[in-house]
Amino acid sequence: MNGIGSISDIALKLNAWNLIMIGLIILCACLLAVASQRLLPWLAGKLPGRYRYQVLALVPLMRLLIIAAGIVLIIPHIIEPTFENLMALLAAFGVALGFALKDYISSLVAGVVTLYEMPYRPGDWIEIEGAYGEVKSIGMRAVTIVTPDDTAVIIPHLKLWDRPISNANGGSHNLMCVADLYLHPRHDANLAREALLDVALTSPFLRIERPVNVVVSEKPWATHYRIKAYPIDPGQQFNFITDLTIRGKATLSDLGFELANAVPAYA
Amino acid sequence: MASSPSNGDRSTALWQYVAAREYALPADTVEQKIRSGIGALWKKFESEEAPPESPVQPEADLRELSRLQANVVAPEPAASAAAEALDAALAPWLADPAPDHPVVFLVVPPHGFREKTLDTWTHRHQWQGVAPPDTEAVLANDGQWMRDAFNDRQPWVFPCLERAFLRHARGLSLVRGLMDALSAGQLGRGVVGCDSWAWAYLMHIWRGRSPWSLAAQAFDHEHLAHWFGRLAAGAGQRHFDFRQARDGRYVLPPAGGTGEEDDTPPKTTSFLRHLAAHARGIPGIALALWRASLRLGPEDPPEDGADEGSDDTPTPTAPHSTLWVTAWEAVHRPSLPSEKDRDLAFVAHTLLLHDGLSEELLADVLPLSAPRIRQVLSKLEETGTAGVDRDRWRITAPGYPAVRQFLQNEGYLMDSF
C-alpha cells in the first residue's frame, strides 16, 4: 500500500459522539428508505395508469440516493476525509468484504448496475430462470417478483451477470399477449384468420392503437393460430388471453370450424 | 340556437363545421388542466379580485330552478341554426353535381346535437333518411339492409353510423362493407353522421382511405355567452341578467346594459371560461352544467302550482330579472369513484363507443356477467355519470367530462374531440 495509508494508519474518529451520530444517520436513512419504499408504490397506486410506472421506477433510485447521502454523511464521522484515508478505507473494506461476502457484494454491485442499465423496473413483467412475474420491488440485493399465482419470488441481482433476463414490457405499457388455438387442418384458413382478427379487435382488453396479428402455422395434427395483441393494462394479460381464447373458440365454432382434438401421436 | 331575422348571421356563426382535422378545443382547456392540477396553488396567483367576505347572495338563500323554469331560461335548442351552418359548410359540395367525395361524414362528440341537426337538415333538403340496421342484421352481416336502405338513387342522410356496428366478433363485417361501399361511391350521394368515439374505433377496424369528414367546432366562452343569452331571450320578450351569487359580477353581459351612465359593458367573470374548458366546448354538456348552476334569488316568487304535468306555461321570473349563478367550484359535476375499477371502465367505454347500449347488449359484448353489469350500471347511475335515455344506457352530459378523464387516465381509446 505504498502511497496510501493502510487501515492502521487511518486516523479514526470513533468516539461516543460520532458513534451516536453515525447511528442516527443510519436510522434516518433506514426510515427514509422504508418510507420511500412504501410511499411511492402507494402514490403510484393512486395515480392514473400512464404515470404509474414512472413513479414506481423512482423507488430504487430514491434508495440509492438515500444510501449515497448516508455514506457521505457518515464518512466524516469515522475518518478525516482526506484522499489517502478514503482510499485506505475502501481498500480495507474491499479486501475484507470481498472474501467473506462475495455473492452478497456481487448482488449489491449488480443492484447498482440495474439502476442505470434498467434490465427491469417495478411494474415490468420479467422471467429469470423460469420464474415469471411482475416486478414488485427492487432492493439493493435482490428483486422481488410476484407470479400470476400470487407467489413472491426473490431473485438476487447477481443473476444479471450471467443469466438471460426476459422482460415482456420493458418499462412501458406494451406487453404482447399470445393466445393459441388449434383447428382441424381441413378448413378455410383465410376465413379463420379474419375471424380471429375480429376476435382480437373486439376485445375490451385490447390496446387497439398497437398492432394486432394472427400468425398461422401448420402442425402434423392441426393448424396452429396465434393471436398476437397488446392489452391496455399489462396486469390484465391473463384475462386478456382468456378472453381471446374463449371468444376465439366460440366464434370459430359458430362459423362451423372444427377445433383440433387429436393428441399428437408422438407427444 | 333560435334566431331572429335581425341577428340571424350572428346566430349562425355560433355553429361552425370545419374539417375534422381542423377541430380545436377551447383555448381555455390548458388553463383548466393547470387549475385542476395544482388546484389551491393557482388560487394564490389568480388575477381575479378576491371574493367579498359576505356574498351578495348567500347560497343558502338561493333556490334551484325547477325543470320547467330551467326549460324557460336555458331551453333545449332548436336545430335550425346548426342546420344552417351545416348548409353553409356543405354549400360548395351541394352545388357540385359530381363531387370528388360523394359522401360526407359528420363527426360529432356525444351531446353535440348531431342527430337533431341532421334530422332538421334532412327535412329541409327533403333527402331520404336512412334508419339504422337492427342488432340481428348487424350480427348477421345482413346485406339486405344495405340494399333496402340505399335502394333508390336519391340523396340520403344516415345520421347514426355508430348503430351499424357492434364491438362483437360478428359485429364488424356489416360496417366494413358499408364503409367500403360508401368510400367507393356505390351508394350515391349522402351525409353520414357518426359519434366521435365510434369514429375513433372505426378508423382502427376499417382499413380504407381516410374519408372526408366534418366536425362541429367547439364552443369557447364567447360562443357560450352569446348562445346562453339567445336561449334565455327566447323570442326576444325576456331579459335576464346572469350574475355571480358570490360577488354580484356579471356572468353574461347584461341584456339591457347596466343602466348606469357609463354604458361600457361590465367585465364578466371567468365562469364561462371554466365551463367551456370543462365541457370541452361541447354545447350539450355546457348547457346541462349551465342549467345546474342557475339559482333563483329570495326576491323571486316561488313557482305557483306549475307542476311538471301542468299544461300552463310557467312564469319562473319576471320579464326582466336577475338569475344567480353559483361559483364554478360549487357547480355539481358528477365524478367517478377514485378506486380503480376495470369493469366500470369497460362498461363506460363500451357505452361511449356505441353512443349507448341496452343492458342486454352490454352483456353480449363484454366478458362480464349480467348481474355484474347491472351492478356497474347502478354505480354509474348513482354517480350521475350514466342513465337510461331512449331505452339505452348512455353517459350523461354532466358526467361525460369525468368519464372521459377516467378513461384517458386508464389508457383507453379516446376520441379526438
PDB file of N, CA and C in Angstrom, chain B residues 92-99 101-104 127 153-157 185 187-191:
ATOM      1  N   PRO B  92     -70.513  24.351 -51.224  1.00  0.00           N
ATOM      2  CA  PRO B  92     -69.774  24.005 -52.453  1.00  0.00           C
ATOM      3  C   PRO B  92     -70.009  22.557 -52.880  1.00  0.00           C
ATOM      4  N   TRP B  93     -70.098  21.698 -51.905  1.00  0.00           N
ATOM      5  CA  TRP B  93     -70.321  20.274 -52.194  1.00  0.00           C
ATOM      6  C   TRP B  93     -71.719  20.057 -52.776  1.00  0.00           C
ATOM      7  N   LEU B  94     -72.701  20.757 -52.205  1.00  0.00           N
ATOM      8  CA  LEU B  94     -74.068  20.616 -52.706  1.00  0.00           C
ATOM      9  C   LEU B  94     -74.200  21.157 -54.125  1.00  0.00           C
ATOM     10  N   ALA B  95     -73.422  22.211 -54.392  1.00  0.00           N
ATOM     11  CA  ALA B  95     -73.532  22.845 -55.711  1.00  0.00           C
ATOM     12  C   ALA B  95     -72.820  22.036 -56.796  1.00  0.00           C
ATOM     13  N   ASP B  96     -71.921  21.169 -56.374  1.00  0.00           N
ATOM     14  CA  ASP B  96     -71.132  20.395 -57.343  1.00  0.00           C
ATOM     15  C   ASP B  96     -71.930  19.156 -57.773  1.00  0.00           C
ATOM     16  N   PRO B  97     -72.284  19.037 -59.058  1.00  0.00           N
ATOM     17  CA  PRO B  97     -73.080  17.876 -59.478  1.00  0.00           C
ATOM     18  C   PRO B  97     -72.297  16.560 -59.424  1.00  0.00           C
ATOM     19  N   ALA B  98     -70.973  16.640 -59.500  1.00  0.00           N
ATOM     20  CA  ALA B  98     -70.176  15.401 -59.435  1.00  0.00           C
ATOM     21  C   ALA B  98     -68.980  15.620 -58.504  1.00  0.00           C
ATOM     22  N   PRO B  99     -69.221  15.659 -57.192  1.00  0.00           N
ATOM     23  CA  PRO B  99     -68.118  15.951 -56.260  1.00  0.00           C
ATOM     24  C   PRO B  99     -67.123  14.795 -56.175  1.00  0.00           C
ATOM     25  N   HIS B 101     -65.909  13.633 -53.480  1.00  0.00           N
ATOM     26  CA  HIS B 101     -66.355  12.771 -52.373  1.00  0.00           C
ATOM     27  C   HIS B 101     -67.877  12.731 -52.390  1.00  0.00           C
ATOM     28  N   PRO B 102     -68.463  11.659 -52.830  1.00  0.00           N
ATOM     29  CA  PRO B 102     -69.932  11.614 -52.855  1.00  0.00           C
ATOM     30  C   PRO B 102     -70.554  11.550 -51.464  1.00  0.00           C
ATOM     31  N   VAL B 103     -69.764  11.161 -50.479  1.00  0.00           N
ATOM     32  CA  VAL B 103     -70.302  11.032 -49.118  1.00  0.00           C
ATOM     33  C   VAL B 103     -69.509  11.911 -48.158  1.00  0.00           C
ATOM     34  N   VAL B 104     -70.230  12.635 -47.310  1.00  0.00           N
ATOM     35  CA  VAL B 104     -69.616  13.464 -46.281  1.00  0.00           C
ATOM     36  C   VAL B 104     -69.913  12.832 -44.934  1.00  0.00           C
ATOM     37  N   TRP B 127     -84.138  15.139 -48.296  1.00  0.00           N
ATOM     38  CA  TRP B 127     -83.346  13.963 -48.642  1.00  0.00           C
ATOM     39  C   TRP B 127     -83.925  12.753 -47.903  1.00  0.00           C
ATOM     40  N   ARG B 153     -81.846   5.944 -55.869  1.00  0.00           N
ATOM     41  CA  ARG B 153     -80.612   6.707 -56.054  1.00  0.00           C
ATOM     42  C   ARG B 153     -80.728   8.147 -55.572  1.00  0.00           C
ATOM     43  N   GLN B 154     -81.781   8.445 -54.829  1.00  0.00           N
ATOM     44  CA  GLN B 154     -81.897   9.824 -54.349  1.00  0.00           C
ATOM     45  C   GLN B 154     -80.918  10.051 -53.187  1.00  0.00           C
ATOM     46  N   PRO B 155     -80.485  11.287 -52.995  1.00  0.00           N
ATOM     47  CA  PRO B 155     -79.545  11.555 -51.900  1.00  0.00           C
ATOM     48  C   PRO B 155     -80.154  11.178 -50.552  1.00  0.00           C
ATOM     49  N   TRP B 156     -79.304  10.814 -49.650  1.00  0.00           N
ATOM     50  CA  TRP B 156     -79.775  10.285 -48.376  1.00  0.00           C
ATOM     51  C   TRP B 156     -78.950  10.851 -47.222  1.00  0.00           C
ATOM     52  N   VAL B 157     -79.478  10.662 -46.021  1.00  0.00           N
ATOM     53  CA  VAL B 157     -78.755  11.033 -44.798  1.00  0.00           C
ATOM     54  C   VAL B 157     -78.850   9.856 -43.832  1.00  0.00           C
ATOM     55  N   GLY B 185     -68.230   5.094 -53.508  1.00  0.00           N
ATOM     56  CA  GLY B 185     -69.283   5.843 -54.188  1.00  0.00           C
ATOM     57  C   GLY B 185     -70.398   4.966 -54.743  1.00  0.00           C
ATOM     58  N   LEU B 187     -73.021   3.945 -53.208  1.00  0.00           N
ATOM     59  CA  LEU B 187     -74.348   4.192 -52.624  1.00  0.00           C
ATOM     60  C   LEU B 187     -74.851   5.592 -52.938  1.00  0.00           C
ATOM     61  N   GLY B 188     -74.236   6.238 -53.887  1.00  0.00           N
ATOM     62  CA  GLY B 188     -74.706   7.557 -54.298  1.00  0.00           C
ATOM     63  C   GLY B 188     -74.267   8.634 -53.327  1.00  0.00           C
ATOM     64  N   ARG B 189     -74.969   9.752 -53.397  1.00  0.00           N
ATOM     65  CA  ARG B 189     -74.566  10.910 -52.609  1.00  0.00           C
ATOM     66  C   ARG B 189     -75.288  10.919 -51.264  1.00  0.00           C
ATOM     67  N   GLY B 190     -74.568  11.218 -50.218  1.00  0.00           N
ATOM     68  CA  GLY B 190     -75.215  11.223 -48.917  1.00  0.00           C
ATOM     69  C   GLY B 190     -74.358  11.842 -47.828  1.00  0.00           C
ATOM     70  N   VAL B 191     -74.997  12.011 -46.683  1.00  0.00           N
ATOM     71  CA  VAL B 191     -74.329  12.536 -45.491  1.00  0.00           C
ATOM     72  C   VAL B 191     -74.454  11.480 -44.396  1.00  0.00           C
TER      73      VAL B 191
END
